[in-house]
């Protein structure tokens, strides 16, 4: 069932053009095509740079978090492993026997116990070892640390998905800016053609001076829109460069365009199931709750006795020539009795932390369902808007062509042509906005279902 649902959503919701298919999990920043100091980027290449070793710093920060979790787990494991150490001491000392209570008189005439003994030397070379035999609390702490490593790994993957979302949005905004500039230049060309036609007709006596002036005003307006569109494109490209962690002085050329790809809607239940299977923030929260549960168990089992064995072996004497082997071994049992209420307080705290994580899990579950519902609804609405916008452009283009023919034939006015040109401009702007919203809805759905990485595979 899982493979069927996954395949269905991949094909129907996250379909991508041939230019955007490729691997995104590279840990090294690939070299994007650069010619004439121009960085040519597809969405796949932008994501590879962002997720590479020299890309977005958030990726490296999350990777360090995984390493730290592994080191913490190694520290927790050390409580269950043997502890071996060696020592060597060479002591030259004197001793006051009276300090140890040795100040009585001996019943031997002419002999008295000395007050000061020494100097004498003691050489001790020894190896010692200890091993925990039973400590359920330490076992639970180690298990909690292992869950913490899995949590950190899931959070690392979630950060990468967030970077994918951020870069995809920035790339999409840059595509919209490119399309807006292209449309502004096309509208400018239409205004130039209208001015040329009005000037020609005025020269033949078929048009008046006001029509030429009107055409010049329209041309000036379109020139202004081109300047604004160029500024918006520069801003969008800078934001894209920042998102991927590239040099802001680079010049970007995008190799993809805004497109309306065929998409089939998916059932809410299938999309929600896929989200709970794929979203890394959900996996991280589940591991966070598991860690809290194991930590609570570790605190609870601190009340149990713990046992350990110990041993040492070495030589001791006045020197190496005088040293003889000695050893010690045994078993120790520690039984907690009373610690001033510290364990009770820690247990209450860990119980509260576990309840807190369970509430966060439920809240995240509700948030995921909300995001999936909204994303599916946005995708359906954006699909209808995009199709309607395409029809609007076709109709507006036909209207402008008819108005131009009527004006050239002398049976129409320049106002009719200018109005048709303005409607075509609005239709083109509507198409750009609709395509942007459509592709944005695809990104949001990929993020909501945890499959955004499949958009570039």
mmCIF file with all atom_site columns, C-alpha atoms in Angstrom, residues 226-305:
data_model
loop_
_atom_site.group_PDB
_atom_site.id
_atom_site.type_symbol
_atom_site.label_atom_id
_atom_site.label_alt_id
_atom_site.label_comp_id
_atom_site.label_asym_id
_atom_site.label_entity_id
_atom_site.label_seq_id
_atom_site.pdbx_PDB_ins_code
_atom_site.Cartn_x
_atom_site.Cartn_y
_atom_site.Cartn_z
_atom_site.occupancy
_atom_site.B_iso_or_equiv
_atom_site.pdbx_formal_charge
_atom_site.auth_seq_id
_atom_site.auth_comp_id
_atom_site.auth_asym_id
_atom_site.auth_atom_id
_atom_site.pdbx_PDB_model_num
ATOM 1  C CA . UNK A 1 226 ? 10.467 47.314 -17.797 1.00 0.00 ? 226 UNK A CA 1
ATOM 2  C CA . UNK A 1 227 ? 12.674 49.236 -15.365 1.00 0.00 ? 227 UNK A CA 1
ATOM 3  C CA . UNK A 1 228 ? 10.626 48.011 -12.399 1.00 0.00 ? 228 UNK A CA 1
ATOM 4  C CA . UNK A 1 229 ? 10.727 44.423 -13.702 1.00 0.00 ? 229 UNK A CA 1
ATOM 5  C CA . UNK A 1 230 ? 14.512 44.565 -14.109 1.00 0.00 ? 230 UNK A CA 1
ATOM 6  C CA . UNK A 1 231 ? 14.873 45.728 -10.510 1.00 0.00 ? 231 UNK A CA 1
ATOM 7  C CA . UNK A 1 232 ? 12.583 42.962 -9.264  1.00 0.00 ? 232 UNK A CA 1
ATOM 8  C CA . UNK A 1 233 ? 14.579 40.359 -11.169 1.00 0.00 ? 233 UNK A CA 1
ATOM 9  C CA . UNK A 1 234 ? 17.851 41.584 -9.648  1.00 0.00 ? 234 UNK A CA 1
ATOM 10 C CA . UNK A 1 235 ? 16.340 41.396 -6.176  1.00 0.00 ? 235 UNK A CA 1
ATOM 11 C CA . UNK A 1 236 ? 14.966 37.887 -6.763  1.00 0.00 ? 236 UNK A CA 1
ATOM 12 C CA . UNK A 1 237 ? 18.310 36.648 -8.069  1.00 0.00 ? 237 UNK A CA 1
ATOM 13 C CA . UNK A 1 238 ? 20.150 38.060 -5.045  1.00 0.00 ? 238 UNK A CA 1
ATOM 14 C CA . UNK A 1 239 ? 17.717 36.303 -2.733  1.00 0.00 ? 239 UNK A CA 1
ATOM 15 C CA . UNK A 1 240 ? 18.303 33.063 -4.645  1.00 0.00 ? 240 UNK A CA 1
ATOM 16 C CA . UNK A 1 241 ? 22.082 33.435 -4.337  1.00 0.00 ? 241 UNK A CA 1
ATOM 17 C CA . UNK A 1 242 ? 21.714 34.049 -0.602  1.00 0.00 ? 242 UNK A CA 1
ATOM 18 C CA . UNK A 1 243 ? 19.492 30.979 -0.212  1.00 0.00 ? 243 UNK A CA 1
ATOM 19 C CA . UNK A 1 244 ? 22.018 28.657 -1.881  1.00 0.00 ? 244 UNK A CA 1
ATOM 20 C CA . UNK A 1 245 ? 25.002 30.220 -0.106  1.00 0.00 ? 245 UNK A CA 1
ATOM 21 C CA . UNK A 1 246 ? 26.661 31.440 -3.316  1.00 0.00 ? 246 UNK A CA 1
ATOM 22 C CA . UNK A 1 247 ? 28.641 34.615 -3.975  1.00 0.00 ? 247 UNK A CA 1
ATOM 23 C CA . UNK A 1 248 ? 26.236 37.554 -4.227  1.00 0.00 ? 248 UNK A CA 1
ATOM 24 C CA . UNK A 1 249 ? 28.354 39.108 -6.993  1.00 0.00 ? 249 UNK A CA 1
ATOM 25 C CA . UNK A 1 250 ? 27.544 36.248 -9.378  1.00 0.00 ? 250 UNK A CA 1
ATOM 26 C CA . UNK A 1 251 ? 25.231 36.793 -12.334 1.00 0.00 ? 251 UNK A CA 1
ATOM 27 C CA . UNK A 1 252 ? 22.474 34.181 -12.525 1.00 0.00 ? 252 UNK A CA 1
ATOM 28 C CA . UNK A 1 253 ? 20.856 32.709 -15.602 1.00 0.00 ? 253 UNK A CA 1
ATOM 29 C CA . UNK A 1 254 ? 17.984 30.311 -14.912 1.00 0.00 ? 254 UNK A CA 1
ATOM 30 C CA . UNK A 1 255 ? 17.679 27.342 -17.253 1.00 0.00 ? 255 UNK A CA 1
ATOM 31 C CA . UNK A 1 256 ? 14.013 26.592 -16.468 1.00 0.00 ? 256 UNK A CA 1
ATOM 32 C CA . UNK A 1 257 ? 10.749 28.433 -17.039 1.00 0.00 ? 257 UNK A CA 1
ATOM 33 C CA . UNK A 1 258 ? 7.390  28.693 -15.349 1.00 0.00 ? 258 UNK A CA 1
ATOM 34 C CA . UNK A 1 259 ? 5.324  25.798 -16.675 1.00 0.00 ? 259 UNK A CA 1
ATOM 35 C CA . UNK A 1 260 ? 1.919  24.248 -16.150 1.00 0.00 ? 260 UNK A CA 1
ATOM 36 C CA . UNK A 1 261 ? 2.594  20.539 -15.715 1.00 0.00 ? 261 UNK A CA 1
ATOM 37 C CA . UNK A 1 262 ? -0.356 18.123 -15.723 1.00 0.00 ? 262 UNK A CA 1
ATOM 38 C CA . UNK A 1 263 ? -1.329 17.151 -12.183 1.00 0.00 ? 263 UNK A CA 1
ATOM 39 C CA . UNK A 1 264 ? -3.941 14.767 -10.838 1.00 0.00 ? 264 UNK A CA 1
ATOM 40 C CA . UNK A 1 265 ? -5.307 15.396 -7.375  1.00 0.00 ? 265 UNK A CA 1
ATOM 41 C CA . UNK A 1 266 ? -4.751 12.908 -4.548  1.00 0.00 ? 266 UNK A CA 1
ATOM 42 C CA . UNK A 1 267 ? -7.035 11.735 -1.768  1.00 0.00 ? 267 UNK A CA 1
ATOM 43 C CA . UNK A 1 268 ? -6.576 13.417 1.589   1.00 0.00 ? 268 UNK A CA 1
ATOM 44 C CA . UNK A 1 269 ? -6.128 10.108 3.409   1.00 0.00 ? 269 UNK A CA 1
ATOM 45 C CA . UNK A 1 270 ? -3.324 9.000  1.081   1.00 0.00 ? 270 UNK A CA 1
ATOM 46 C CA . UNK A 1 271 ? -1.537 12.345 1.298   1.00 0.00 ? 271 UNK A CA 1
ATOM 47 C CA . UNK A 1 272 ? -1.818 12.431 5.092   1.00 0.00 ? 272 UNK A CA 1
ATOM 48 C CA . UNK A 1 273 ? -0.525 8.873  5.413   1.00 0.00 ? 273 UNK A CA 1
ATOM 49 C CA . UNK A 1 274 ? 2.425  9.701  3.188   1.00 0.00 ? 274 UNK A CA 1
ATOM 50 C CA . UNK A 1 275 ? 3.164  12.809 5.263   1.00 0.00 ? 275 UNK A CA 1
ATOM 51 C CA . UNK A 1 276 ? 3.325  10.804 8.494   1.00 0.00 ? 276 UNK A CA 1
ATOM 52 C CA . UNK A 1 277 ? 5.630  8.297  6.810   1.00 0.00 ? 277 UNK A CA 1
ATOM 53 C CA . UNK A 1 278 ? 7.924  10.828 5.136   1.00 0.00 ? 278 UNK A CA 1
ATOM 54 C CA . UNK A 1 279 ? 8.098  14.055 7.135   1.00 0.00 ? 279 UNK A CA 1
ATOM 55 C CA . UNK A 1 280 ? 11.323 14.255 9.094   1.00 0.00 ? 280 UNK A CA 1
ATOM 56 C CA . UNK A 1 281 ? 10.015 16.780 11.614  1.00 0.00 ? 281 UNK A CA 1
ATOM 57 C CA . UNK A 1 282 ? 7.383  14.181 12.571  1.00 0.00 ? 282 UNK A CA 1
ATOM 58 C CA . UNK A 1 283 ? 10.060 11.483 12.880  1.00 0.00 ? 283 UNK A CA 1
ATOM 59 C CA . UNK A 1 284 ? 12.201 13.818 14.984  1.00 0.00 ? 284 UNK A CA 1
ATOM 60 C CA . UNK A 1 285 ? 9.275  14.569 17.304  1.00 0.00 ? 285 UNK A CA 1
ATOM 61 C CA . UNK A 1 286 ? 8.518  10.863 17.731  1.00 0.00 ? 286 UNK A CA 1
ATOM 62 C CA . UNK A 1 287 ? 12.159 10.265 18.694  1.00 0.00 ? 287 UNK A CA 1
ATOM 63 C CA . UNK A 1 288 ? 12.037 13.273 21.006  1.00 0.00 ? 288 UNK A CA 1
ATOM 64 C CA . UNK A 1 289 ? 9.070  11.742 22.804  1.00 0.00 ? 289 UNK A CA 1
ATOM 65 C CA . UNK A 1 290 ? 10.855 8.383  22.989  1.00 0.00 ? 290 UNK A CA 1
ATOM 66 C CA . UNK A 1 291 ? 13.923 10.071 24.476  1.00 0.00 ? 291 UNK A CA 1
ATOM 67 C CA . UNK A 1 292 ? 11.765 11.735 27.134  1.00 0.00 ? 292 UNK A CA 1
ATOM 68 C CA . UNK A 1 293 ? 10.142 8.396  27.968  1.00 0.00 ? 293 UNK A CA 1
ATOM 69 C CA . UNK A 1 294 ? 13.501 6.639  28.346  1.00 0.00 ? 294 UNK A CA 1
ATOM 70 C CA . UNK A 1 295 ? 14.886 9.475  30.461  1.00 0.00 ? 295 UNK A CA 1
ATOM 71 C CA . UNK A 1 296 ? 11.883 9.198  32.750  1.00 0.00 ? 296 UNK A CA 1
ATOM 72 C CA . UNK A 1 297 ? 12.499 5.456  33.023  1.00 0.00 ? 297 UNK A CA 1
ATOM 73 C CA . UNK A 1 298 ? 16.173 6.078  33.815  1.00 0.00 ? 298 UNK A CA 1
ATOM 74 C CA . UNK A 1 299 ? 15.256 8.391  36.690  1.00 0.00 ? 299 UNK A CA 1
ATOM 75 C CA . UNK A 1 300 ? 12.644 5.952  37.971  1.00 0.00 ? 300 UNK A CA 1
ATOM 76 C CA . UNK A 1 301 ? 15.086 3.029  38.063  1.00 0.00 ? 301 UNK A CA 1
ATOM 77 C CA . UNK A 1 302 ? 17.675 5.011  40.007  1.00 0.00 ? 302 UNK A CA 1
ATOM 78 C CA . UNK A 1 303 ? 15.950 3.611  43.111  1.00 0.00 ? 303 UNK A CA 1
ATOM 79 C CA . UNK A 1 304 ? 17.072 0.081  42.227  1.00 0.00 ? 304 UNK A CA 1
ATOM 80 C CA . UNK A 1 305 ? 20.327 -1.330 43.617  1.00 0.00 ? 305 UNK A CA 1
#
